[in-house]
Coordinates of C-alpha atoms in Angstrom, one line a residue:
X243 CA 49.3 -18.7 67.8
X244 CA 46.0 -20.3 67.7
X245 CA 44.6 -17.1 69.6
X246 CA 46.3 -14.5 67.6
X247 CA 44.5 -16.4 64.5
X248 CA 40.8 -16.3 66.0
X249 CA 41.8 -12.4 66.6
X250 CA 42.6 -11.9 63.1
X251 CA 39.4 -13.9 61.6
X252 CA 37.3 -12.2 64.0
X253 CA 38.6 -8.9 62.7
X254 CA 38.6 -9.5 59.5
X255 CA 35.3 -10.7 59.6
X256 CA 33.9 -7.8 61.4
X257 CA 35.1 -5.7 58.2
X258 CA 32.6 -5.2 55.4
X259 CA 33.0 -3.2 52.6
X260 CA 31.1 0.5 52.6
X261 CA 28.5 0.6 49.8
X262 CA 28.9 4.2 48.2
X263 CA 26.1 6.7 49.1
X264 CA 23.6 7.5 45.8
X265 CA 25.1 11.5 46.0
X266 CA 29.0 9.3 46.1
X267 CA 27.7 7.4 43.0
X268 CA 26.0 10.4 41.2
X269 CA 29.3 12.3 41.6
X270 CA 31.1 9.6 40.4
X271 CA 29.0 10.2 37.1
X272 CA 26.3 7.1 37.6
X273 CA 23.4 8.4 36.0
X274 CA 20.7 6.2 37.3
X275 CA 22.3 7.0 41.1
X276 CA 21.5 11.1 40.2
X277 CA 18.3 10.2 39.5
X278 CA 17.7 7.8 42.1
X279 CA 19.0 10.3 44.3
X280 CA 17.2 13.2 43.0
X281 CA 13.5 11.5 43.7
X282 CA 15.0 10.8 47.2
X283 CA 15.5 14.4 47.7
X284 CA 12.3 15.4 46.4
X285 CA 10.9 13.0 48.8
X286 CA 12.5 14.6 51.7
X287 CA 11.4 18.3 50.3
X288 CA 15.4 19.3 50.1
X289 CA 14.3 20.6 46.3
X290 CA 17.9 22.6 45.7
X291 CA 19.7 19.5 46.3
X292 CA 17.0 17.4 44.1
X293 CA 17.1 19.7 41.0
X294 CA 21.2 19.7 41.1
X295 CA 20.6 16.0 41.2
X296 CA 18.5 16.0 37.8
X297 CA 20.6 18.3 36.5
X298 CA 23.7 16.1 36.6
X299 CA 21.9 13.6 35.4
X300 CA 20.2 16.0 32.6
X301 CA 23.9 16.9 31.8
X302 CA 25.1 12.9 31.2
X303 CA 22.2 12.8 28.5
X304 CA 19.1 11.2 30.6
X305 CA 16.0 13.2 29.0
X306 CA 13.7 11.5 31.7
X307 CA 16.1 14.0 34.7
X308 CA 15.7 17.3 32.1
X309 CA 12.1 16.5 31.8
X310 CA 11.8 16.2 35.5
X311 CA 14.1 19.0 36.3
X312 CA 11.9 21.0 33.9
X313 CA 8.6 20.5 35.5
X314 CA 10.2 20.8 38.9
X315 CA 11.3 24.1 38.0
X316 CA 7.7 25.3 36.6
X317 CA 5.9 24.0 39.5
X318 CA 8.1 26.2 42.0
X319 CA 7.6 29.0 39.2
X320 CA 11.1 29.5 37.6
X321 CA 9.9 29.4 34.4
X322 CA 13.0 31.2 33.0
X323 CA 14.9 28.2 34.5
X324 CA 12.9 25.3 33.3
X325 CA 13.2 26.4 29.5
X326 CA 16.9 25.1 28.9
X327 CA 16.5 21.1 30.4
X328 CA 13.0 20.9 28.7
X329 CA 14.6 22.1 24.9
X330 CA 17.0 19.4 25.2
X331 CA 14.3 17.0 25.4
X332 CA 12.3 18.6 22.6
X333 CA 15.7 18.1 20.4
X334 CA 15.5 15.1 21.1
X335 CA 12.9 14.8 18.9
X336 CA 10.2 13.3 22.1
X337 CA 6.4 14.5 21.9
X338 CA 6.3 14.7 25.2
X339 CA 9.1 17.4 25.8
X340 CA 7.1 19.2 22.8
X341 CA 4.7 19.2 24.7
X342 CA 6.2 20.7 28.2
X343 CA 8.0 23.1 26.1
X344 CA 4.2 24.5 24.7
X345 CA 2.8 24.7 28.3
X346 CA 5.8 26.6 29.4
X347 CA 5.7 28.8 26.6
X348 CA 2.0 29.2 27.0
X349 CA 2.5 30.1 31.4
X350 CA 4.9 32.8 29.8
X351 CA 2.1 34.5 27.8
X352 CA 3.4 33.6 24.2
X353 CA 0.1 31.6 23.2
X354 CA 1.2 31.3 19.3
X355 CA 4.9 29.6 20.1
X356 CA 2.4 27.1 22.4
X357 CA 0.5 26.2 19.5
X358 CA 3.2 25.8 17.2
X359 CA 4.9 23.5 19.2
X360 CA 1.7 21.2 20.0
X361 CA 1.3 21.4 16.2
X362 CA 4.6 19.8 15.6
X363 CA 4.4 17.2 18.7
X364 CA 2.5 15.2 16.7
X365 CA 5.1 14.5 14.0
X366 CA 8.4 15.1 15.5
X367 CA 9.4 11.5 16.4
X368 CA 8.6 10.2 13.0
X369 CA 11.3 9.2 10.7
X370 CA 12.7 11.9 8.5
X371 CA 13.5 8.7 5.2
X372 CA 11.8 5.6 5.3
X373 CA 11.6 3.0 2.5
X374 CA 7.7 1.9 1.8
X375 CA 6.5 -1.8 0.2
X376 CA 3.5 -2.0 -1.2
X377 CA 0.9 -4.7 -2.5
X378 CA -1.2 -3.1 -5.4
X379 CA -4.3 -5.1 -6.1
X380 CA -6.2 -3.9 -9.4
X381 CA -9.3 -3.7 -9.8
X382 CA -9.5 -5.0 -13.0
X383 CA -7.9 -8.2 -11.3
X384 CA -4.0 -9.6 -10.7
X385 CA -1.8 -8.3 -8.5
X386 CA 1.5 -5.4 -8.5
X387 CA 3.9 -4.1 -6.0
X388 CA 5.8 -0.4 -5.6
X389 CA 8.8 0.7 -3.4
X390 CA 8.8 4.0 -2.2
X391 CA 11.6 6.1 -1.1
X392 CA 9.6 9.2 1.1
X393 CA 11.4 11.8 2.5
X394 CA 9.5 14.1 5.3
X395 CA 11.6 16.1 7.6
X396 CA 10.1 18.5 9.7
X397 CA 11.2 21.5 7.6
X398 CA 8.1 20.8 5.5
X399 CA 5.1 21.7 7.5
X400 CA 6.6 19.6 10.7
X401 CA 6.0 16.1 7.8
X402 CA 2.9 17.2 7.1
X403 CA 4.3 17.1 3.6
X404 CA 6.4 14.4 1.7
X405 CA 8.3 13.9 -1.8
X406 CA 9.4 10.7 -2.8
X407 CA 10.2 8.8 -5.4
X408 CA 7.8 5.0 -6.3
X409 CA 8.6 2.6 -9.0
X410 CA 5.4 0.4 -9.1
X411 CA 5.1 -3.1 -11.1
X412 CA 2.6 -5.3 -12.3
X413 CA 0.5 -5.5 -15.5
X414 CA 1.5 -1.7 -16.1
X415 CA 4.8 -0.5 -14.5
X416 CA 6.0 3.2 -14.1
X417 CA 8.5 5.3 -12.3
X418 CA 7.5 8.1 -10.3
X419 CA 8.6 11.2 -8.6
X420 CA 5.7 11.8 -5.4
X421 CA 4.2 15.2 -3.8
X422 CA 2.1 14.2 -0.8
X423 CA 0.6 15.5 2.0
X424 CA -0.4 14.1 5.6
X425 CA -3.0 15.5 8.1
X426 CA -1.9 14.0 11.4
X427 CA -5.2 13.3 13.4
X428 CA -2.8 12.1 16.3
X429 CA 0.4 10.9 16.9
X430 CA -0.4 7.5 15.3
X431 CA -3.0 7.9 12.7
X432 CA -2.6 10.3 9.5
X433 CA -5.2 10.5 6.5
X434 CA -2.9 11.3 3.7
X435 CA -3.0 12.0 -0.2
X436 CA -0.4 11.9 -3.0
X437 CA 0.2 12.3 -6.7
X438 CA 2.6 10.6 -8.8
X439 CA 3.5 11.7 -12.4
X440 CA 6.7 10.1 -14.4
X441 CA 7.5 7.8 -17.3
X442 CA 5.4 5.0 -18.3
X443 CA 8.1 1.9 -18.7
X444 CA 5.2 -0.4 -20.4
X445 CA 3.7 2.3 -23.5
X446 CA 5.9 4.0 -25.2
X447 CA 3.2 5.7 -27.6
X448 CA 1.4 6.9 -23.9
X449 CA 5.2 7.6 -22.3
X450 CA 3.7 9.5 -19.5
X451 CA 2.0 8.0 -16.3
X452 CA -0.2 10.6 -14.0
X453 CA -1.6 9.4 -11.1
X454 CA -3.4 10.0 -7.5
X455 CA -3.7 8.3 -4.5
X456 CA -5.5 8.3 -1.1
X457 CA -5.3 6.7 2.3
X458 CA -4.9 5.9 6.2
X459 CA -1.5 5.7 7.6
X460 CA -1.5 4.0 11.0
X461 CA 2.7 5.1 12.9
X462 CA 4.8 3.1 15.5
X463 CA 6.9 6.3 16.2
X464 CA 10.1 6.5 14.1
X465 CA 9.9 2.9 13.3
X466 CA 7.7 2.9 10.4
X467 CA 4.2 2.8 9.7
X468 CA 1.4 0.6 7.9
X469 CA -0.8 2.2 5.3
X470 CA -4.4 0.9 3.1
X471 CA -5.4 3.4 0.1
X472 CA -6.7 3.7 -3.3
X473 CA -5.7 4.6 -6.3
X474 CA -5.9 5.7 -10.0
X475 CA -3.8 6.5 -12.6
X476 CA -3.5 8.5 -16.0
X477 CA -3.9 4.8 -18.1
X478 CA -7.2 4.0 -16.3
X479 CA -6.2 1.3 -14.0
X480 CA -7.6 1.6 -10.2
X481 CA -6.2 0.0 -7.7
X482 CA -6.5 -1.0 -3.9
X483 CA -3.4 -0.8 -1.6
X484 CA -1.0 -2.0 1.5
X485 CA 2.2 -0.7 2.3
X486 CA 4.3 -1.4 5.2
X487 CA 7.1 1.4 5.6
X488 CA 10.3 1.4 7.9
X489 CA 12.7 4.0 8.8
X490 CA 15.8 3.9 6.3
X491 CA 18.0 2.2 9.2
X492 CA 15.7 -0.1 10.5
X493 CA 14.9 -1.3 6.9
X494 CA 19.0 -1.4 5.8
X495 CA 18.8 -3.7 9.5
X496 CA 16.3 -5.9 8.2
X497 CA 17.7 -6.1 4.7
X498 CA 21.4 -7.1 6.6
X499 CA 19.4 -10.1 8.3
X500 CA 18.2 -11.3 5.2

């Protein structure tokens, strides 16, 4: 008995569970393993195998494999091929698969759809609505606020241009509908000007308000962004000031938190 016993531990022992292979894992719809596996093929120059790699995981929604897969392709020269993985990254609202999607379209000759799509790079992953809060200092002294509803999709000269609505408060208060337009230098900085027009909710004998306004915006991507401008308005008031916008979820977040 005692013998049969060291047998069986020694056997049992000797056992050890089989770690699945990265191609096993991929197959078993493990997206990290496809693309894990995918880099070890490129490694090992076996580039059919790689791109099916990326293209599984391209398939289970990883835009880093499509962008991979789509540069892949263009380097070997299948530029037909590399068109589809690097779209789905451009709809996915990225910069950077804007951007792959304009050199491709550029190696195929079509030098306007190129420039169109570097054009728009720079404002595709900004947020379509975003709530604003601003600080308005006068000049003639005290202090205001506004809250700004903006809404810039790309439809409108890729959010070059916004409409909104601002209600702003302080020693004169108004409600406004906004027509604006922003130059985007880069991806993160944006001179922009606006003009506001709408009631006057403090003078009823001057009822209507008519205003213009000029700034910086500085973007964190679809977060939000921080903005410093001036000001002036139909009643003569100037004023300095600082917003801080958020994209409308990440605002309706904070405001949950609250």
């Amino acid at each position: 008995m005692p013998c049969l016993l060291m047998v069986a531990c020694v056997t049992t022992g000797g056992m050890e569970a089989r770690v699945p292979t990265l191609e096993e894992q991929c197959n078993g719809g493990r997206v990290s393993a496809c693309e894990a596996w995918g880099q070890q093929l490129t490694v090992d120059h076996r580039l059919e195998e790689a791109d099916r790699a990326f293209g599984l995981a391209c398939a289970m929604g990883s835009t880093s494999a499509c962008m991979t897969q789509g540069k892949s392709r263009m380097a070997q020269g299948d530029l037909e091929g590399a068109e589809p993985p690097l779209r789905k990254v451009y709809e996915e609202n990225s910069e950077e698969g804007a951007l792959a999607l304009a050199d491709l379209r550029e190696a195929r000759g079509d030098v306007a759809g190129a420039s169109r799509l570097r054009w728009e790079a720079l404002g595709l992953d900004k947020s379509t609505v975003e709530f604003a809060l601003g600080w308005r200092i006068p000049w003639q002294g005290g202090l205001g606020g506004s809250l700004d509803v903006n809404v810039q999709p790309m439809g409108l000269g890729a959010r070059r241009l916004t409409l909104g609505a601002n209600i702003s408060f302080g020693s004169e208060s108004s409600l406004n509908a906004t027509v604006g337009y922003q130059h985007f230098l880069t991806n993160w900085a944006a001179p922009y000007a606006r003009v506001l027009v709408g009631p006057n909710l403090e003078r009823h004998g001057d009822p209507l308000n008519l205003g213009a306004e000029v700034g910086f915006k500085v973007f964190a991507g679809s977060i939000g962004h921080f903005a410093a401008g001036l000001g002036t308005s139909f009643d003569g008031s100037t004023y300095t000031v600082l917003q801080v916008g958020m994209d409308w979820i990440v605002a309706l977040m904070v405001l949950a938190h609250m």
